[in-house]
Amino acid sequence: MQLKKFGLKPKIVENGKKAVDLYLAGGTFNLILMDKEMHVMDGVEATRELRATGVNSLIVGVTSRGSPYEKKAFMEAGLDFCFEKPLTAEKITFLLQKLNKNNESF
């Protein structure tokens, strides 16, 4: 819902495997929001898989588990940023600014 408020058109999948499959089928995205806690394939494994296939999009992890150890493991999977839930308007604004800055450097 927050993303739609910014005029974005998110594509939502139910688990990490479907996110990886979407990329393997030719999907491309500037920003990937990856939930850490998912069934079938969690966000850590899905992030590793995406990076291993060469995905260089901005990948941002979201988690309800705020322990430094869990965040560190998630970041090491290949995240650019990791936020605790909920994903607020301020966090989305920050990410959109990062995307705009990255696009300017091309």
mmCIF file of N, CA, C and O in Angstrom:
data_model
loop_
_atom_site.group_PDB
_atom_site.id
_atom_site.type_symbol
_atom_site.label_atom_id
_atom_site.label_comp_id
_atom_site.label_asym_id
_atom_site.label_seq_id
_atom_site.Cartn_x
_atom_site.Cartn_y
_atom_site.Cartn_z
ATOM 1 N N MET A 1 0.825 -1.198 0.000
ATOM 2 C CA MET A 1 0.000 0.000 0.000
ATOM 3 C C MET A 1 0.869 1.262 0.000
ATOM 4 O O MET A 1 0.551 2.209 -0.691
ATOM 5 N N GLN A 2 1.934 1.240 0.815
ATOM 6 C CA GLN A 2 2.813 2.416 0.877
ATOM 7 C C GLN A 2 3.414 2.716 -0.493
ATOM 8 O O GLN A 2 3.509 3.874 -0.893
ATOM 9 N N LEU A 3 3.824 1.696 -1.210
ATOM 10 C CA LEU A 3 4.448 1.918 -2.517
ATOM 11 C C LEU A 3 3.470 2.541 -3.502
ATOM 12 O O LEU A 3 3.846 3.394 -4.295
ATOM 13 N N LYS A 4 2.229 2.120 -3.450
ATOM 14 C CA LYS A 4 1.215 2.667 -4.355
ATOM 15 C C LYS A 4 0.965 4.146 -4.075
ATOM 16 O O LYS A 4 0.674 4.913 -4.985
ATOM 17 N N LYS A 5 1.131 4.566 -2.820
ATOM 18 C CA LYS A 5 0.972 5.978 -2.469
ATOM 19 C C LYS A 5 2.008 6.849 -3.180
ATOM 20 O O LYS A 5 1.797 8.028 -3.382
ATOM 21 N N PHE A 6 3.135 6.249 -3.542
ATOM 22 C CA PHE A 6 4.197 6.969 -4.237
ATOM 23 C C PHE A 6 4.066 6.841 -5.754
ATOM 24 O O PHE A 6 4.953 7.237 -6.495
ATOM 25 N N GLY A 7 2.979 6.247 -6.204
ATOM 26 C CA GLY A 7 2.755 6.098 -7.635
ATOM 27 C C GLY A 7 3.486 4.920 -8.241
ATOM 28 O O GLY A 7 3.588 4.807 -9.460
ATOM 29 N N LEU A 8 4.007 4.049 -7.408
ATOM 30 C CA LEU A 8 4.730 2.882 -7.903
ATOM 31 C C LEU A 8 3.762 1.733 -8.159
ATOM 32 O O LEU A 8 2.678 1.675 -7.584
ATOM 33 N N LYS A 9 4.164 0.834 -9.018
ATOM 34 C CA LYS A 9 3.330 -0.312 -9.365
ATOM 35 C C LYS A 9 4.063 -1.590 -8.960
ATOM 36 O O LYS A 9 4.757 -2.200 -9.777
ATOM 37 N N PRO A 10 3.917 -1.990 -7.713
ATOM 38 C CA PRO A 10 4.663 -3.165 -7.252
ATOM 39 C C PRO A 10 4.128 -4.468 -7.820
ATOM 40 O O PRO A 10 2.946 -4.612 -8.090
ATOM 41 N N LYS A 11 5.029 -5.387 -8.026
ATOM 42 C CA LYS A 11 4.696 -6.762 -8.398
ATOM 43 C C LYS A 11 4.950 -7.579 -7.135
ATOM 44 O O LYS A 11 6.040 -7.549 -6.586
ATOM 45 N N ILE A 12 3.938 -8.291 -6.682
ATOM 46 C CA ILE A 12 4.044 -9.012 -5.423
ATOM 47 C C ILE A 12 4.053 -10.506 -5.687
ATOM 48 O O ILE A 12 3.224 -11.017 -6.448
ATOM 49 N N VAL A 13 5.006 -11.197 -5.064
ATOM 50 C CA VAL A 13 5.047 -12.654 -5.111
ATOM 51 C C VAL A 13 5.001 -13.182 -3.682
ATOM 52 O O VAL A 13 5.345 -12.483 -2.741
ATOM 53 N N GLU A 14 4.581 -14.431 -3.544
ATOM 54 C CA GLU A 14 4.313 -14.991 -2.224
ATOM 55 C C GLU A 14 5.548 -15.478 -1.482
ATOM 56 O O GLU A 14 5.522 -15.630 -0.264
ATOM 57 N N ASN A 15 6.629 -15.774 -2.200
ATOM 58 C CA ASN A 15 7.808 -16.308 -1.525
ATOM 59 C C ASN A 15 9.055 -16.029 -2.349
ATOM 60 O O ASN A 15 8.980 -15.572 -3.489
ATOM 61 N N GLY A 16 10.206 -16.314 -1.756
ATOM 62 C CA GLY A 16 11.476 -16.028 -2.406
ATOM 63 C C GLY A 16 11.707 -16.814 -3.684
ATOM 64 O O GLY A 16 12.305 -16.316 -4.630
ATOM 65 N N LYS A 17 11.239 -18.052 -3.736
ATOM 66 C CA LYS A 17 11.408 -18.850 -4.950
ATOM 67 C C LYS A 17 10.690 -18.199 -6.121
ATOM 68 O O LYS A 17 11.216 -18.144 -7.230
ATOM 69 N N LYS A 18 9.498 -17.692 -5.870
ATOM 70 C CA LYS A 18 8.763 -17.032 -6.952
ATOM 71 C C LYS A 18 9.465 -15.753 -7.397
ATOM 72 O O LYS A 18 9.426 -15.398 -8.574
ATOM 73 N N ALA A 19 10.130 -15.064 -6.475
ATOM 74 C CA ALA A 19 10.893 -13.870 -6.850
ATOM 75 C C ALA A 19 12.058 -14.254 -7.758
ATOM 76 O O ALA A 19 12.298 -13.608 -8.779
ATOM 77 N N VAL A 20 12.771 -15.314 -7.401
ATOM 78 C CA VAL A 20 13.881 -15.785 -8.232
ATOM 79 C C VAL A 20 13.350 -16.249 -9.581
ATOM 80 O O VAL A 20 13.905 -15.899 -10.635
ATOM 81 N N ASP A 21 12.272 -17.024 -9.575
ATOM 82 C CA ASP A 21 11.683 -17.509 -10.824
ATOM 83 C C ASP A 21 11.252 -16.353 -11.728
ATOM 84 O O ASP A 21 11.403 -16.431 -12.946
ATOM 85 N N LEU A 22 10.728 -15.293 -11.142
ATOM 86 C CA LEU A 22 10.307 -14.125 -11.913
ATOM 87 C C LEU A 22 11.497 -13.517 -12.658
ATOM 88 O O LEU A 22 11.398 -13.166 -13.834
ATOM 89 N N TYR A 23 12.627 -13.414 -11.989
ATOM 90 C CA TYR A 23 13.832 -12.899 -12.645
ATOM 91 C C TYR A 23 14.334 -13.841 -13.727
ATOM 92 O O TYR A 23 14.717 -13.412 -14.820
ATOM 93 N N LEU A 24 14.332 -15.132 -13.426
ATOM 94 C CA LEU A 24 14.809 -16.102 -14.407
ATOM 95 C C LEU A 24 13.926 -16.122 -15.652
ATOM 96 O O LEU A 24 14.392 -16.467 -16.738
ATOM 97 N N ALA A 25 12.667 -15.722 -15.495
ATOM 98 C CA ALA A 25 11.737 -15.657 -16.626
ATOM 99 C C ALA A 25 11.863 -14.343 -17.402
ATOM 100 O O ALA A 25 11.122 -14.105 -18.343
ATOM 101 N N GLY A 26 12.794 -13.485 -16.980
ATOM 102 C CA GLY A 26 13.033 -12.246 -17.718
ATOM 103 C C GLY A 26 12.529 -10.987 -17.056
ATOM 104 O O GLY A 26 12.644 -9.910 -17.633
ATOM 105 N N GLY A 27 11.989 -11.085 -15.855
ATOM 106 C CA GLY A 27 11.522 -9.894 -15.143
ATOM 107 C C GLY A 27 12.682 -9.006 -14.728
ATOM 108 O O GLY A 27 13.749 -9.496 -14.372
ATOM 109 N N THR A 28 12.484 -7.709 -14.813
ATOM 110 C CA THR A 28 13.504 -6.760 -14.360
ATOM 111 C C THR A 28 12.846 -5.702 -13.488
ATOM 112 O O THR A 28 11.727 -5.255 -13.777
ATOM 113 N N PHE A 29 13.547 -5.315 -12.456
ATOM 114 C CA PHE A 29 13.039 -4.327 -11.504
ATOM 115 C C PHE A 29 14.184 -3.458 -11.032
ATOM 116 O O PHE A 29 15.313 -3.924 -10.901
ATOM 117 N N ASN A 30 13.887 -2.201 -10.739
ATOM 118 C CA ASN A 30 14.892 -1.301 -10.180
ATOM 119 C C ASN A 30 15.071 -1.526 -8.690
ATOM 120 O O ASN A 30 16.148 -1.316 -8.161
ATOM 121 N N LEU A 31 13.994 -1.921 -8.022
ATOM 122 C CA LEU A 31 13.992 -2.081 -6.571
ATOM 123 C C LEU A 31 13.297 -3.387 -6.218
ATOM 124 O O LEU A 31 12.211 -3.668 -6.711
ATOM 125 N N ILE A 32 13.949 -4.161 -5.359
ATOM 126 C CA ILE A 32 13.364 -5.404 -4.862
ATOM 127 C C ILE A 32 13.276 -5.281 -3.352
ATOM 128 O O ILE A 32 14.285 -5.048 -2.684
ATOM 129 N N LEU A 33 12.067 -5.419 -2.824
ATOM 130 C CA LEU A 33 11.870 -5.471 -1.380
ATOM 131 C C LEU A 33 11.754 -6.934 -1.011
ATOM 132 O O LEU A 33 10.867 -7.641 -1.496
ATOM 133 N N MET A 34 12.660 -7.401 -0.163
ATOM 134 C CA MET A 34 12.751 -8.811 0.155
ATOM 135 C C MET A 34 12.446 -9.030 1.632
ATOM 136 O O MET A 34 13.176 -8.554 2.506
ATOM 137 N N ASP A 35 11.364 -9.747 1.890
ATOM 138 C CA ASP A 35 11.004 -10.080 3.271
ATOM 139 C C ASP A 35 11.898 -11.233 3.731
ATOM 140 O O ASP A 35 12.102 -12.199 2.998
ATOM 141 N N LYS A 36 12.421 -11.122 4.921
ATOM 142 C CA LYS A 36 13.299 -12.171 5.438
ATOM 143 C C LYS A 36 12.523 -13.435 5.743
ATOM 144 O O LYS A 36 12.982 -14.537 5.476
ATOM 145 N N GLU A 37 11.347 -13.305 6.301
ATOM 146 C CA GLU A 37 10.580 -14.459 6.761
ATOM 147 C C GLU A 37 9.529 -14.842 5.719
ATOM 148 O O GLU A 37 8.450 -14.255 5.676
ATOM 149 N N MET A 38 9.870 -15.818 4.875
ATOM 150 C CA MET A 38 8.935 -16.321 3.866
ATOM 151 C C MET A 38 9.017 -17.838 3.830
ATOM 152 O O MET A 38 10.050 -18.427 4.140
ATOM 153 N N HIS A 39 7.925 -18.453 3.401
ATOM 154 C CA HIS A 39 7.897 -19.901 3.217
ATOM 155 C C HIS A 39 8.545 -20.260 1.897
ATOM 156 O O HIS A 39 8.769 -19.405 1.051
ATOM 157 N N VAL A 40 8.828 -21.503 1.702
ATOM 158 C CA VAL A 40 9.420 -22.094 0.507
ATOM 159 C C VAL A 40 10.892 -21.697 0.373
ATOM 160 O O VAL A 40 11.767 -22.541 0.423
ATOM 161 N N MET A 41 11.171 -20.404 0.197
ATOM 162 C CA MET A 41 12.546 -19.890 0.156
ATOM 163 C C MET A 41 12.542 -18.552 0.877
ATOM 164 O O MET A 41 11.816 -17.641 0.491
ATOM 165 N N ASP A 42 13.344 -18.450 1.940
ATOM 166 C CA ASP A 42 13.340 -17.206 2.719
ATOM 167 C C ASP A 42 14.105 -16.105 1.988
ATOM 168 O O ASP A 42 14.725 -16.325 0.944
ATOM 169 N N GLY A 43 14.038 -14.905 2.540
ATOM 170 C CA GLY A 43 14.656 -13.753 1.899
ATOM 171 C C GLY A 43 16.159 -13.826 1.786
ATOM 172 O O GLY A 43 16.743 -13.324 0.825
ATOM 173 N N VAL A 44 16.800 -14.472 2.756
ATOM 174 C CA VAL A 44 18.262 -14.612 2.711
ATOM 175 C C VAL A 44 18.658 -15.471 1.513
ATOM 176 O O VAL A 44 19.502 -15.091 0.703
ATOM 177 N N GLU A 45 18.037 -16.626 1.389
ATOM 178 C CA GLU A 45 18.356 -17.531 0.290
ATOM 179 C C GLU A 45 17.978 -16.924 -1.059
ATOM 180 O O GLU A 45 18.741 -17.006 -2.031
ATOM 181 N N ALA A 46 16.829 -16.278 -1.136
ATOM 182 C CA ALA A 46 16.398 -15.663 -2.395
ATOM 183 C C ALA A 46 17.348 -14.545 -2.810
ATOM 184 O O ALA A 46 17.686 -14.421 -3.998
ATOM 185 N N THR A 47 17.805 -13.759 -1.856
ATOM 186 C CA THR A 47 18.753 -12.683 -2.162
ATOM 187 C C THR A 47 20.059 -13.262 -2.697
ATOM 188 O O THR A 47 20.602 -12.781 -3.694
ATOM 189 N N ARG A 48 20.554 -14.306 -2.054
ATOM 190 C CA ARG A 48 21.781 -14.963 -2.533
ATOM 191 C C ARG A 48 21.604 -15.472 -3.967
ATOM 192 O O ARG A 48 22.484 -15.305 -4.806
ATOM 193 N N GLU A 49 20.464 -16.109 -4.216
ATOM 194 C CA GLU A 49 20.178 -16.649 -5.560
ATOM 195 C C GLU A 49 20.139 -15.524 -6.601
ATOM 196 O O GLU A 49 20.698 -15.657 -7.688
ATOM 197 N N LEU A 50 19.457 -14.424 -6.265
ATOM 198 C CA LEU A 50 19.356 -13.310 -7.208
ATOM 199 C C LEU A 50 20.721 -12.724 -7.510
ATOM 200 O O LEU A 50 21.054 -12.462 -8.670
ATOM 201 N N ARG A 51 21.522 -12.511 -6.487
ATOM 202 C CA ARG A 51 22.869 -11.960 -6.702
ATOM 203 C C ARG A 51 23.723 -12.930 -7.515
ATOM 204 O O ARG A 51 24.490 -12.511 -8.382
ATOM 205 N N ALA A 52 23.566 -14.229 -7.262
ATOM 206 C CA ALA A 52 24.347 -15.233 -7.988
ATOM 207 C C ALA A 52 23.986 -15.266 -9.472
ATOM 208 O O ALA A 52 24.827 -15.624 -10.306
ATOM 209 N N THR A 53 22.766 -14.874 -9.807
ATOM 210 C CA THR A 53 22.357 -14.854 -11.222
ATOM 211 C C THR A 53 22.728 -13.528 -11.894
ATOM 212 O O THR A 53 22.409 -13.332 -13.056
ATOM 213 N N GLY A 54 23.365 -12.636 -11.138
ATOM 214 C CA GLY A 54 23.823 -11.385 -11.728
ATOM 215 C C GLY A 54 22.894 -10.205 -11.532
ATOM 216 O O GLY A 54 23.114 -9.151 -12.130
ATOM 217 N N VAL A 55 21.875 -10.351 -10.718
ATOM 218 C CA VAL A 55 20.956 -9.237 -10.473
ATOM 219 C C VAL A 55 21.713 -8.117 -9.754
ATOM 220 O O VAL A 55 22.331 -8.341 -8.721
ATOM 221 N N ASN A 56 21.670 -6.912 -10.320
ATOM 222 C CA ASN A 56 22.336 -5.782 -9.670
ATOM 223 C C ASN A 56 21.350 -4.700 -9.239
ATOM 224 O O ASN A 56 21.748 -3.592 -8.910
ATOM 225 N N SER A 57 20.078 -5.040 -9.236
ATOM 226 C CA SER A 57 19.048 -4.114 -8.750
ATOM 227 C C SER A 57 19.275 -3.819 -7.268
ATOM 228 O O SER A 57 19.940 -4.582 -6.569
ATOM 229 N N LEU A 58 18.694 -2.742 -6.814
ATOM 230 C CA LEU A 58 18.723 -2.416 -5.391
ATOM 231 C C LEU A 58 17.839 -3.435 -4.667
ATOM 232 O O LEU A 58 16.659 -3.560 -4.980
ATOM 233 N N ILE A 59 18.431 -4.205 -3.759
ATOM 234 C CA ILE A 59 17.669 -5.184 -2.978
ATOM 235 C C ILE A 59 17.649 -4.721 -1.533
ATOM 236 O O ILE A 59 18.705 -4.520 -0.926
ATOM 237 N N VAL A 60 16.451 -4.545 -1.020
ATOM 238 C CA VAL A 60 16.263 -4.036 0.335
ATOM 239 C C VAL A 60 15.510 -5.081 1.150
ATOM 240 O O VAL A 60 14.420 -5.499 0.786
ATOM 241 N N GLY A 61 16.120 -5.483 2.235
ATOM 242 C CA GLY A 61 15.492 -6.455 3.112
ATOM 243 C C GLY A 61 14.584 -5.784 4.124
ATOM 244 O O GLY A 61 14.867 -4.680 4.586
ATOM 245 N N VAL A 62 13.491 -6.455 4.436
ATOM 246 C CA VAL A 62 12.604 -6.021 5.513
ATOM 247 C C VAL A 62 12.396 -7.205 6.441
ATOM 248 O O VAL A 62 12.254 -8.345 5.998
ATOM 249 N N THR A 63 12.416 -6.931 7.728
ATOM 250 C CA THR A 63 12.308 -8.002 8.702
ATOM 251 C C THR A 63 11.611 -7.522 9.960
ATOM 252 O O THR A 63 11.680 -6.347 10.304
ATOM 253 N N SER A 64 10.957 -8.442 10.614
ATOM 254 C CA SER A 64 10.364 -8.126 11.916
ATOM 255 C C SER A 64 11.318 -8.523 13.036
ATOM 256 O O SER A 64 11.055 -8.260 14.196
ATOM 257 N N ARG A 65 12.420 -9.127 12.674
ATOM 258 C CA ARG A 65 13.423 -9.565 13.648
ATOM 259 C C ARG A 65 14.595 -8.599 13.619
ATOM 260 O O ARG A 65 15.327 -8.544 12.646
ATOM 261 N N GLY A 66 14.743 -7.861 14.701
ATOM 262 C CA GLY A 66 15.725 -6.790 14.713
ATOM 263 C C GLY A 66 17.062 -7.115 15.337
ATOM 264 O O GLY A 66 17.859 -6.229 15.569
ATOM 265 N N SER A 67 17.348 -8.392 15.588
ATOM 266 C CA SER A 67 18.620 -8.710 16.230
ATOM 267 C C SER A 67 19.770 -8.388 15.279
ATOM 268 O O SER A 67 19.676 -8.627 14.076
ATOM 269 N N PRO A 68 20.849 -7.836 15.801
ATOM 270 C CA PRO A 68 21.995 -7.493 14.952
ATOM 271 C C PRO A 68 22.537 -8.708 14.182
ATOM 272 O O PRO A 68 22.932 -8.580 13.024
ATOM 273 N N TYR A 69 22.539 -9.877 14.800
ATOM 274 C CA TYR A 69 23.046 -11.077 14.137
ATOM 275 C C TYR A 69 22.206 -11.416 12.909
ATOM 276 O O TYR A 69 22.744 -11.709 11.840
ATOM 277 N N GLU A 70 20.876 -11.392 13.060
ATOM 278 C CA GLU A 70 20.001 -11.731 11.940
ATOM 279 C C GLU A 70 20.102 -10.705 10.822
ATOM 280 O O GLU A 70 20.102 -11.054 9.642
ATOM 281 N N LYS A 71 20.179 -9.423 11.186
ATOM 282 C CA LYS A 71 20.332 -8.385 10.163
ATOM 283 C C LYS A 71 21.654 -8.551 9.417
ATOM 284 O O LYS A 71 21.717 -8.401 8.206
ATOM 285 N N LYS A 72 22.720 -8.873 10.154
ATOM 286 C CA LYS A 72 24.039 -9.046 9.542
ATOM 287 C C LYS A 72 24.014 -10.195 8.531
ATOM 288 O O LYS A 72 24.519 -10.065 7.411
ATOM 289 N N ALA A 73 23.409 -11.313 8.907
ATOM 290 C CA ALA A 73 23.325 -12.457 7.996
ATOM 291 C C ALA A 73 22.522 -12.107 6.752
ATOM 292 O O ALA A 73 22.878 -12.508 5.635
ATOM 293 N N PHE A 74 21.464 -11.350 6.928
ATOM 294 C CA PHE A 74 20.636 -10.926 5.801
ATOM 295 C C PHE A 74 21.433 -9.988 4.899
ATOM 296 O O PHE A 74 21.440 -10.145 3.668
ATOM 297 N N MET A 75 22.128 -9.033 5.476
ATOM 298 C CA MET A 75 22.933 -8.099 4.685
ATOM 299 C C MET A 75 24.017 -8.843 3.903
ATOM 300 O O MET A 75 24.268 -8.548 2.734
ATOM 301 N N GLU A 76 24.647 -9.820 4.543
ATOM 302 C CA GLU A 76 25.725 -10.562 3.890
ATOM 303 C C GLU A 76 25.236 -11.396 2.712
ATOM 304 O O GLU A 76 26.026 -11.803 1.869
ATOM 305 N N ALA A 77 23.937 -11.636 2.630
ATOM 306 C CA ALA A 77 23.371 -12.367 1.497
ATOM 307 C C ALA A 77 23.407 -11.522 0.224
ATOM 308 O O ALA A 77 23.271 -12.054 -0.874
ATOM 309 N N GLY A 78 23.574 -10.199 0.384
ATOM 310 C CA GLY A 78 23.666 -9.332 -0.790
ATOM 311 C C GLY A 78 22.725 -8.152 -0.790
ATOM 312 O O GLY A 78 22.524 -7.521 -1.825
ATOM 313 N N LEU A 79 22.172 -7.831 0.370
ATOM 314 C CA LEU A 79 21.284 -6.666 0.445
ATOM 315 C C LEU A 79 22.069 -5.369 0.299
ATOM 316 O O LEU A 79 23.237 -5.288 0.657
ATOM 317 N N ASP A 80 21.373 -4.353 -0.169
ATOM 318 C CA ASP A 80 21.926 -3.001 -0.159
ATOM 319 C C ASP A 80 21.570 -2.295 1.141
ATOM 320 O O ASP A 80 22.357 -1.512 1.664
ATOM 321 N N PHE A 81 20.362 -2.567 1.645
ATOM 322 C CA PHE A 81 19.883 -1.993 2.902
ATOM 323 C C PHE A 81 18.984 -3.011 3.583
ATOM 324 O O PHE A 81 18.430 -3.895 2.919
ATOM 325 N N CYS A 82 18.817 -2.854 4.892
ATOM 326 C CA CYS A 82 17.897 -3.709 5.645
ATOM 327 C C CYS A 82 17.144 -2.842 6.644
ATOM 328 O O CYS A 82 17.756 -2.069 7.385
ATOM 329 N N PHE A 83 15.817 -2.955 6.627
ATOM 330 C CA PHE A 83 14.970 -2.178 7.531
ATOM 331 C C PHE A 83 14.089 -3.102 8.353
ATOM 332 O O PHE A 83 13.658 -4.150 7.873
ATOM 333 N N GLU A 84 13.799 -2.661 9.558
ATOM 334 C CA GLU A 84 12.801 -3.352 10.355
ATOM 335 C C GLU A 84 11.425 -2.908 9.887
ATOM 336 O O GLU A 84 11.235 -1.790 9.446
ATOM 337 N N LYS A 85 10.476 -3.832 9.969
ATOM 338 C CA LYS A 85 9.093 -3.505 9.638
ATOM 339 C C LYS A 85 8.537 -2.575 10.701
ATOM 340 O O LYS A 85 8.956 -2.649 11.843
ATOM 341 N N PRO A 86 7.655 -1.708 10.352
ATOM 342 C CA PRO A 86 7.010 -1.528 9.057
ATOM 343 C C PRO A 86 7.861 -0.657 8.127
ATOM 344 O O PRO A 86 8.705 0.122 8.567
ATOM 345 N N LEU A 87 7.588 -0.789 6.858
ATOM 346 C CA LEU A 87 8.242 0.032 5.847
ATOM 347 C C LEU A 87 7.468 1.346 5.764
ATOM 348 O O LEU A 87 6.382 1.391 5.216
ATOM 349 N N THR A 88 8.033 2.381 6.333
ATOM 350 C CA THR A 88 7.347 3.671 6.446
ATOM 351 C C THR A 88 7.558 4.534 5.201
ATOM 352 O O THR A 88 8.428 4.259 4.373
ATOM 353 N N ALA A 89 6.787 5.597 5.116
ATOM 354 C CA ALA A 89 6.930 6.553 4.021
ATOM 355 C C ALA A 89 8.336 7.152 4.002
ATOM 356 O O ALA A 89 8.903 7.380 2.927
ATOM 357 N N GLU A 90 8.908 7.385 5.166
ATOM 358 C CA GLU A 90 10.263 7.942 5.238
ATOM 359 C C GLU A 90 11.287 6.975 4.642
ATOM 360 O O GLU A 90 12.203 7.384 3.933
ATOM 361 N N LYS A 91 11.134 5.693 4.940
ATOM 362 C CA LYS A 91 12.062 4.695 4.405
ATOM 363 C C LYS A 91 11.907 4.574 2.891
ATOM 364 O O LYS A 91 12.896 4.466 2.166
ATOM 365 N N ILE A 92 10.680 4.621 2.415
ATOM 366 C CA ILE A 92 10.446 4.547 0.963
ATOM 367 C C ILE A 92 11.023 5.774 0.273
ATOM 368 O O ILE A 92 11.660 5.664 -0.777
ATOM 369 N N THR A 93 10.852 6.938 0.862
ATOM 370 C CA THR A 93 11.433 8.163 0.306
ATOM 371 C C THR A 93 12.946 8.039 0.206
ATOM 372 O O THR A 93 13.548 8.385 -0.815
ATOM 373 N N PHE A 94 13.580 7.531 1.251
ATOM 374 C CA PHE A 94 15.027 7.309 1.254
ATOM 375 C C PHE A 94 15.423 6.403 0.090
ATOM 376 O O PHE A 94 16.367 6.693 -0.650
ATOM 377 N N LEU A 95 14.690 5.299 -0.091
ATOM 378 C CA LEU A 95 15.017 4.349 -1.160
ATOM 379 C C LEU A 95 14.824 4.960 -2.542
ATOM 380 O O LEU A 95 15.642 4.740 -3.436
ATOM 381 N N LEU A 96 13.771 5.726 -2.713
ATOM 382 C CA LEU A 96 13.545 6.376 -4.010
ATOM 383 C C LEU A 96 14.640 7.396 -4.310
ATOM 384 O O LEU A 96 15.067 7.532 -5.466
ATOM 385 N N GLN A 97 15.116 8.081 -3.293
ATOM 386 C CA GLN A 97 16.230 9.014 -3.495
ATOM 387 C C GLN A 97 17.486 8.252 -3.906
ATOM 388 O O GLN A 97 18.234 8.705 -4.769
ATOM 389 N N LYS A 98 17.729 7.108 -3.293
ATOM 390 C CA LYS A 98 18.888 6.280 -3.662
ATOM 391 C C LYS A 98 18.764 5.805 -5.110
ATOM 392 O O LYS A 98 19.739 5.821 -5.854
ATOM 393 N N LEU A 99 17.571 5.381 -5.492
ATOM 394 C CA LEU A 99 17.360 4.945 -6.872
ATOM 395 C C LEU A 99 17.613 6.074 -7.859
ATOM 396 O O LEU A 99 18.267 5.879 -8.882
ATOM 397 N N ASN A 100 17.091 7.251 -7.555
ATOM 398 C CA ASN A 100 17.307 8.397 -8.432
ATOM 399 C C ASN A 100 18.772 8.740 -8.542
ATOM 400 O O ASN A 100 19.278 9.032 -9.618
ATOM 401 N N LYS A 101 19.483 8.686 -7.421
ATOM 402 C CA LYS A 101 20.917 8.975 -7.430
ATOM 403 C C LYS A 101 21.674 7.933 -8.251
ATOM 404 O O LYS A 101 22.556 8.274 -9.026
ATOM 405 N N ASN A 102 21.307 6.663 -8.106
ATOM 406 C CA ASN A 102 21.955 5.597 -8.875
ATOM 407 C C ASN A 102 21.691 5.769 -10.366
ATOM 408 O O ASN A 102 22.570 5.548 -11.179
ATOM 409 N N ASN A 103 20.486 6.158 -10.736
ATOM 410 C CA ASN A 103 20.142 6.329 -12.150
ATOM 411 C C ASN A 103 20.864 7.510 -12.768
ATOM 412 O O ASN A 103 21.148 7.514 -13.961
ATOM 413 N N GLU A 104 21.178 8.528 -11.958
ATOM 414 C CA GLU A 104 21.881 9.699 -12.477
ATOM 415 C C GLU A 104 23.328 9.365 -12.830
ATOM 416 O O GLU A 104 23.922 10.013 -13.669
ATOM 417 N N SER A 105 23.888 8.345 -12.191
ATOM 418 C CA SER A 105 25.294 8.038 -12.409
ATOM 419 C C SER A 105 25.513 7.181 -13.653
ATOM 420 O O SER A 105 26.631 6.875 -13.995
ATOM 421 N N PHE A 106 24.455 6.781 -14.358
ATOM 422 C CA PHE A 106 24.601 5.969 -15.570
ATOM 423 C C PHE A 106 24.800 6.826 -16.781
ATOM 424 O O PHE A 106 24.360 7.849 -16.990
#
